[in-house]
Coordinates of C-alpha atoms and ligand atoms in Angstrom, one line a residue:
M1 CA 1.7 -17.3 10.9
K2 CA 2.2 -16.0 14.4
V3 CA 3.6 -12.5 15.2
G4 CA 4.3 -10.7 18.4
I5 CA 4.6 -7.0 19.2
I6 CA 7.1 -5.7 21.7
G7 CA 6.1 -2.2 22.8
A8 CA 2.5 -2.7 21.8
T9 CA 1.1 0.2 23.9
G10 CA 2.9 2.9 22.0
Y11 CA 1.7 4.8 19.0
T12 CA 3.3 2.5 16.4
G13 CA 2.2 -0.6 18.3
E14 CA -1.4 0.6 18.3
E15 CA -1.2 1.2 14.5
L16 CA 0.3 -2.2 14.0
L17 CA -2.5 -3.8 15.9
K18 CA -5.1 -1.9 13.8
C19 CA -3.5 -3.0 10.6
L20 CA -3.0 -6.6 11.6
A21 CA -6.6 -6.9 12.6
R22 CA -7.5 -6.2 8.9
H23 CA -4.8 -8.6 7.6
G24 CA -6.4 -12.0 8.0
G25 CA -3.2 -14.0 7.6
V26 CA -1.5 -13.6 10.9
E27 CA -2.4 -14.2 14.6
V28 CA -1.0 -11.8 17.2
A29 CA 0.4 -14.2 19.7
F30 CA 1.6 -11.6 22.3
V31 CA 1.7 -7.9 23.0
S32 CA 4.2 -6.6 25.5
S33 CA 4.5 -3.5 27.7
E34 CA 6.6 -2.8 30.8
Q35 CA 4.3 -0.2 32.5
R36 CA 1.1 -2.0 31.7
A37 CA 2.0 -5.7 31.9
G38 CA -0.9 -7.8 33.2
V39 CA -3.5 -5.4 31.9
S40 CA -6.1 -6.7 29.3
L41 CA -5.6 -5.1 25.9
K42 CA -9.3 -4.3 25.7
E43 CA -8.7 -1.9 28.6
V44 CA -5.9 -0.1 26.8
F45 CA -7.4 -0.2 23.3
P46 CA -11.2 -0.7 23.6
H47 CA -11.6 0.3 20.0
L48 CA -9.7 -2.9 18.9
P49 CA -12.2 -5.8 19.7
A50 CA -10.2 -8.2 17.6
Y51 CA -7.7 -8.5 20.5
A52 CA -10.2 -8.7 23.4
D53 CA -8.6 -11.9 24.6
L54 CA -5.0 -10.7 24.8
T55 CA -3.3 -9.5 28.0
L56 CA -0.1 -7.5 27.9
C57 CA 2.9 -9.4 29.1
T58 CA 6.3 -8.1 30.1
T59 CA 9.0 -8.1 27.5
E60 CA 10.8 -10.9 29.4
E61 CA 7.7 -13.0 29.4
S62 CA 7.2 -12.4 25.7
T63 CA 10.5 -14.2 25.0
R64 CA 9.0 -17.5 26.1
I65 CA 6.4 -17.3 23.3
D66 CA 7.3 -18.7 19.9
V67 CA 6.4 -16.5 16.8
D68 CA 7.4 -16.5 13.2
L69 CA 8.1 -12.8 13.3
V70 CA 8.4 -10.2 16.0
F71 CA 7.9 -6.4 15.7
T72 CA 10.0 -4.2 18.0
C73 CA 8.5 -0.8 18.7
L74 CA 11.0 0.5 21.3
P75 CA 13.5 3.3 21.8
A76 CA 17.0 3.2 20.3
G77 CA 19.2 0.5 21.9
E78 CA 16.3 -1.5 23.4
S79 CA 14.9 -3.2 20.2
V80 CA 18.2 -5.0 19.5
K81 CA 18.5 -6.4 23.0
W82 CA 15.1 -8.0 22.9
G83 CA 15.1 -8.7 19.2
K84 CA 18.3 -10.8 19.5
R85 CA 16.5 -13.2 21.9
F86 CA 13.9 -13.8 19.2
L87 CA 16.5 -14.1 16.4
D88 CA 18.3 -16.7 18.4
K89 CA 15.1 -18.7 18.5
G90 CA 14.7 -18.5 14.7
S91 CA 12.1 -15.7 14.5
K92 CA 12.3 -13.0 11.9
L93 CA 12.5 -9.4 13.1
I94 CA 11.2 -6.1 12.0
D95 CA 12.4 -3.2 14.1
L96 CA 10.3 0.0 13.8
G97 CA 13.1 1.8 15.8
S98 CA 16.5 2.7 14.6
D99 CA 18.7 -0.3 15.7
F100 CA 18.9 -1.9 12.3
R101 CA 18.8 1.0 9.9
F102 CA 22.6 1.2 9.6
R103 CA 24.9 -1.6 8.6
S104 CA 27.8 0.3 10.2
A105 CA 28.0 0.3 14.0
D106 CA 30.1 3.5 13.8
M107 CA 27.4 5.3 11.8
Y108 CA 24.8 4.2 14.4
T109 CA 27.0 5.6 17.2
K110 CA 27.6 8.8 15.3
W111 CA 23.9 9.5 14.9
Y112 CA 22.4 7.9 18.1
H113 CA 25.3 8.6 20.5
I114 CA 25.2 5.1 22.0
E115 CA 27.2 1.9 21.3
H116 CA 25.3 -0.7 19.3
P117 CA 24.8 -3.6 21.7
H118 CA 25.1 -6.3 18.9
P119 CA 27.1 -5.0 15.9
E120 CA 27.6 -8.5 14.7
L121 CA 23.9 -8.5 13.6
L122 CA 24.1 -5.4 11.4
P123 CA 25.5 -7.0 8.2
D124 CA 22.3 -9.2 8.1
A125 CA 20.0 -6.2 8.4
V126 CA 18.1 -4.9 5.4
Y127 CA 16.8 -1.4 5.2
G128 CA 13.0 -1.6 4.9
L129 CA 12.2 1.0 2.4
T130 CA 10.1 -1.6 0.5
E131 CA 10.0 0.0 -2.9
W132 CA 13.8 0.2 -3.0
H133 CA 14.9 -3.0 -1.3
R134 CA 12.0 -5.4 -2.0
D135 CA 14.2 -8.4 -3.2
D136 CA 16.5 -8.2 -0.2
I137 CA 13.6 -7.8 2.2
A138 CA 12.0 -11.0 0.8
H139 CA 15.1 -13.0 2.0
A140 CA 15.9 -11.1 5.1
T141 CA 15.6 -12.2 8.7
I142 CA 16.2 -8.7 10.1
V143 CA 14.5 -5.6 8.6
G144 CA 15.3 -2.1 9.9
N145 CA 12.1 -0.2 9.2
P146 CA 12.9 3.3 8.0
G147 CA 12.3 6.4 10.0
C148 CA 9.3 8.5 9.2
Y149 CA 11.2 11.6 7.8
P150 CA 13.6 9.4 5.7
T151 CA 10.6 7.6 4.2
S152 CA 9.0 10.9 3.2
V153 CA 12.2 12.3 1.8
L154 CA 13.8 9.2 0.1
L155 CA 10.7 8.1 -1.9
P156 CA 10.6 11.3 -3.9
L157 CA 14.4 12.0 -3.9
L158 CA 16.0 8.7 -4.7
P159 CA 14.8 8.3 -8.3
F160 CA 16.5 11.6 -9.3
V161 CA 19.7 10.9 -7.3
A162 CA 19.9 7.3 -8.7
A163 CA 19.5 8.7 -12.3
G164 CA 22.4 11.1 -11.8
L165 CA 20.2 14.1 -12.3
V166 CA 21.0 15.9 -9.0
A167 CA 23.9 18.4 -8.8
D168 CA 26.6 17.8 -6.1
A169 CA 25.2 20.6 -4.0
P170 CA 23.4 20.6 -0.7
I171 CA 19.8 19.3 -0.8
I172 CA 17.6 21.5 1.4
I173 CA 14.7 19.8 3.1
D174 CA 11.9 21.4 5.1
A175 CA 9.6 19.0 6.8
K176 CA 6.5 19.1 9.1
S177 CA 5.4 16.3 11.4
G178 CA 2.3 15.7 13.5
V179 CA 3.1 15.3 17.2
S180 CA 2.6 11.5 17.4
G181 CA 6.0 11.3 15.6
A182 CA 7.6 12.0 19.0
G183 CA 6.0 9.0 20.7
K184 CA 3.5 8.9 23.5
K185 CA 5.5 10.4 26.4
A186 CA 4.9 14.1 26.5
T187 CA 7.8 16.5 26.9
D188 CA 8.0 20.3 27.3
V189 CA 8.2 20.5 23.5
T190 CA 5.4 18.0 22.7
H191 CA 3.0 18.9 25.5
Y192 CA -0.4 20.1 24.3
V193 CA 0.1 23.6 25.5
S194 CA 3.4 23.9 23.6
V195 CA 2.1 22.5 20.4
N196 CA -1.4 23.8 20.1
E197 CA -1.7 27.0 17.9
N198 CA 2.0 26.8 17.3
V199 CA 4.6 25.6 14.8
T200 CA 8.2 24.9 16.0
P201 CA 11.4 24.1 14.1
Y202 CA 13.7 21.8 15.9
K203 CA 17.0 20.0 15.4
T204 CA 17.8 22.1 12.4
G205 CA 20.6 21.8 9.9
R206 CA 22.3 18.5 10.4
T207 CA 21.5 17.8 14.0
H208 CA 18.4 15.5 13.5
R209 CA 19.5 11.8 13.6
H210 CA 17.5 11.0 10.5
V211 CA 20.0 13.0 8.4
G212 CA 22.5 10.1 8.6
E213 CA 19.9 7.6 7.5
M214 CA 18.9 9.7 4.5
E215 CA 22.5 10.3 3.4
K216 CA 23.3 6.6 3.8
E217 CA 20.6 5.7 1.3
L218 CA 21.7 8.5 -1.1
R219 CA 25.2 7.0 -1.0
A220 CA 23.8 3.6 -1.8
V221 CA 22.5 4.9 -5.2
G222 CA 25.7 6.9 -5.9
G223 CA 24.7 10.3 -4.5
K224 CA 27.3 12.4 -2.7
Q225 CA 25.1 15.3 -1.8
T226 CA 24.9 16.8 1.7
I227 CA 21.5 17.1 3.3
V228 CA 20.4 20.2 5.2
F229 CA 17.2 19.4 7.1
T230 CA 14.8 21.4 9.1
P231 CA 11.9 19.5 10.7
H232 CA 8.9 21.3 12.3
L233 CA 6.3 20.1 14.8
V234 CA 2.9 21.2 13.7
P235 CA -0.3 21.0 15.8
L236 CA -1.7 17.8 14.3
T237 CA -1.9 14.3 15.7
R238 CA -0.5 12.6 12.7
G239 CA 0.8 13.2 9.2
M240 CA 4.1 14.3 7.6
L241 CA 4.8 16.7 4.7
S242 CA 8.3 17.2 3.3
T243 CA 9.4 19.9 0.8
I244 CA 12.7 19.1 -0.9
Y245 CA 14.8 21.6 -2.9
V246 CA 17.1 19.9 -5.4
Q247 CA 19.6 21.6 -7.7
L248 CA 19.6 19.8 -11.1
A249 CA 22.9 18.6 -12.6
E250 CA 21.6 19.2 -16.2
E251 CA 18.8 20.8 -18.0
K252 CA 15.7 18.6 -18.1
S253 CA 12.1 19.3 -19.1
R254 CA 9.2 19.0 -16.7
D255 CA 8.0 16.1 -18.7
D256 CA 11.3 14.3 -18.5
L257 CA 11.4 14.8 -14.7
F258 CA 7.9 13.4 -14.3
E259 CA 8.9 10.5 -16.4
V260 CA 11.7 9.7 -13.9
L261 CA 9.1 9.3 -11.2
A262 CA 6.7 7.5 -13.4
N263 CA 9.3 5.0 -14.5
T264 CA 10.2 4.3 -10.8
Y265 CA 6.7 4.1 -9.3
S266 CA 4.0 3.4 -11.9
A267 CA 3.7 -0.2 -10.8
E268 CA 3.9 0.6 -7.1
P269 CA 0.5 0.4 -5.2
F270 CA 1.5 2.8 -2.4
V271 CA 3.3 5.6 -4.2
H272 CA 1.2 8.1 -6.1
I273 CA 2.6 10.8 -8.3
L274 CA 0.4 13.9 -8.5
T275 CA 0.5 15.9 -11.7
D276 CA -2.1 18.6 -11.2
R277 CA -2.3 19.2 -7.5
M278 CA -0.1 19.4 -4.4
P279 CA 0.0 16.7 -1.7
D280 CA -1.4 17.5 1.7
M281 CA -1.3 15.6 5.0
R282 CA -5.0 14.7 5.0
V283 CA -4.9 12.6 1.8
A284 CA -2.2 10.4 3.4
Q285 CA -3.5 10.1 6.9
N286 CA -4.5 6.6 8.1
S287 CA -2.9 5.0 5.0
N288 CA 0.2 3.4 3.7
L289 CA 0.3 5.9 0.8
C290 CA 2.9 8.4 -0.2
F291 CA 1.9 11.2 -2.5
I292 CA 4.5 13.1 -4.4
S293 CA 4.4 16.3 -6.5
L294 CA 7.1 17.9 -8.6
Q295 CA 7.7 21.5 -9.7
K296 CA 10.5 22.6 -11.9
V297 CA 11.8 26.1 -11.3
A298 CA 13.4 26.9 -14.6
E299 CA 15.1 30.2 -13.6
A300 CA 17.1 28.3 -10.9
N301 CA 17.4 25.0 -12.6
C302 CA 15.9 23.6 -9.5
L303 CA 13.3 21.0 -8.6
I304 CA 10.9 21.2 -5.8
L305 CA 9.6 17.8 -4.6
C306 CA 6.7 17.7 -2.0
S307 CA 5.7 14.5 -0.4
A308 CA 3.0 13.5 2.1
I309 CA 2.8 10.4 4.2
D310 CA 1.3 9.4 7.6
N311 CA 4.2 9.2 10.0
L312 CA 2.5 6.3 11.8
G313 CA 1.5 4.7 8.4
K314 CA 4.0 4.6 5.6
G315 CA 6.4 6.3 8.0
A316 CA 6.2 3.4 10.5
S317 CA 3.6 0.7 11.1
T318 CA 1.9 0.1 7.8
Q319 CA 5.3 0.1 6.0
A320 CA 6.3 -2.5 8.6
V321 CA 3.3 -4.6 7.6
Q322 CA 4.2 -4.1 4.0
N323 CA 7.6 -5.5 4.8
M324 CA 6.1 -8.4 6.8
N325 CA 4.0 -9.3 3.8
V326 CA 7.2 -9.4 1.6
M327 CA 9.1 -11.4 4.2
L328 CA 6.4 -14.0 4.9
G329 CA 5.2 -14.4 1.4
F330 CA 1.8 -12.7 1.6
A331 CA 0.4 -10.4 -1.1
E332 CA 2.3 -7.1 -0.5
T333 CA -1.0 -5.2 -0.2
A334 CA -2.6 -7.5 2.4
G335 CA -4.2 -5.5 5.2
L336 CA -3.1 -2.3 3.6
L337 CA -5.6 -1.2 0.9
Ligands
NAP1 N1 5.9 7.6 16.4 C1 6.3 7.6 15.1 O1 5.7 8.3 14.2 C2 7.4 6.7 14.7 C3 7.7 6.6 13.3 C4 8.7 5.8 12.9 C5 9.5 5.1 13.8 N2 9.2 5.3 15.1 C6 10.1 4.6 16.1 O2 9.3 3.5 16.6 C7 9.7 3.2 17.9 C8 8.5 3.2 18.8 O3 7.9 4.5 18.6 P1 6.5 4.9 19.3 O4 6.1 6.3 18.8 O5 5.5 3.8 19.2 O6 6.9 5.1 20.8 P2 6.0 5.2 22.1 O7 4.6 5.7 21.7 O8 6.8 6.0 23.1 O9 5.9 3.7 22.7 C9 7.0 3.0 23.1 C10 6.6 1.6 23.5 O10 7.8 0.9 24.0 C11 7.6 0.5 25.3 N3 8.8 0.7 26.0 C12 9.5 1.9 26.2 N4 10.7 1.7 26.8 C13 10.8 0.3 26.9 C14 11.8 -0.5 27.5 N5 13.0 0.0 27.9 N6 11.6 -1.8 27.5 C15 10.5 -2.4 27.0 N7 9.4 -1.6 26.5 C16 9.6 -0.3 26.5 C17 6.4 1.3 25.9 O11 5.7 0.5 26.8 P3 5.1 0.9 28.2 O12 5.4 2.4 28.3 O13 3.7 0.6 28.1 O14 5.9 0.1 29.1 C18 5.6 1.5 24.6 O15 4.8 0.4 24.4 C19 10.7 4.3 18.3 O16 12.0 3.8 18.1 C20 10.5 5.4 17.3 O17 11.6 6.2 17.1 C21 8.2 6.1 15.6

């Protein structure tokens, strides 16, 4: 099988290349970049000798190369423009950005403040949270890979919402991300001097665009709750930790609550439930794993869920490879364990 990567020089593109080098079942037929087109990939990523023969092409040039599946690793609004060119040629598409995470163009515009360039494609797009949409992903031509924060929140939260155990009250989420979550272009906020020895909350409450994506998935399993979300940048390169405060709709024992997670995830290779320790970022870094812990606070009839992932792993590129495996009929764990 042949795949291509549009936006290969970014953080998620680099992680895709690392993961696909271990995969064995796919050939990377092209890698694209606008700024570095014409440059050999071994100059950009000397630590990835598997691709020493590849040279970066422009995105326009990439559309002349036939692949079975293309990964788009671009800013909002860009992926769909290029992705459509490949869909028209019969390729499958996994977008690591946000252009195919909503089936409603209005919702996309509400959270991303731009018009969707091709709303006619949205009904065919499947949300790529693999553990929850595996069957649809297997038959999809377009997969909208989830955002990193939504992955870290939805994996622990959805089992309880789907089981009807969560009160119709706001769900409070406090999350921390390594700085690679913001992409490779430094800004005043992500500059080393701003981040080093510092922790900063940003886009608090309901202003972060991932809130819409999380609520959309809650609605899909019958949840009506409102999300109140505070992300923080922490001085780490990669990793993501989310703490989720959930008001329970009914009295449940700690064992019953653990059983909800176990029933959902015991057969899942990448989701691990921790019963006697808390997750931390280090255990999830450089992996496709999600670690989840649960604490019941009896006095408040409340549940605290903590989850750890790698924002570039399960939060982006390795989850994209997991989805590619499902779409192309490989073993789901190929290249990932
Ligand atoms: N970083 C994360 O943890 C993470 C997690 C989940 C999802 N995502 C999403 O994944 C996407 C990529 O993120 P990233 O962190 O990899 O970004 P990044 O590090 O900023 O890389 C962006 C890539 O896109 C290329 N590019 C930028 N604008 C372009 C344009 N107009 N046309 C063609 N190519 C363009 C860049 O190429 P040149 O600069 O070389 O031209 C680069 O290869 C984004 O939508 C992001 O929201 C990121």
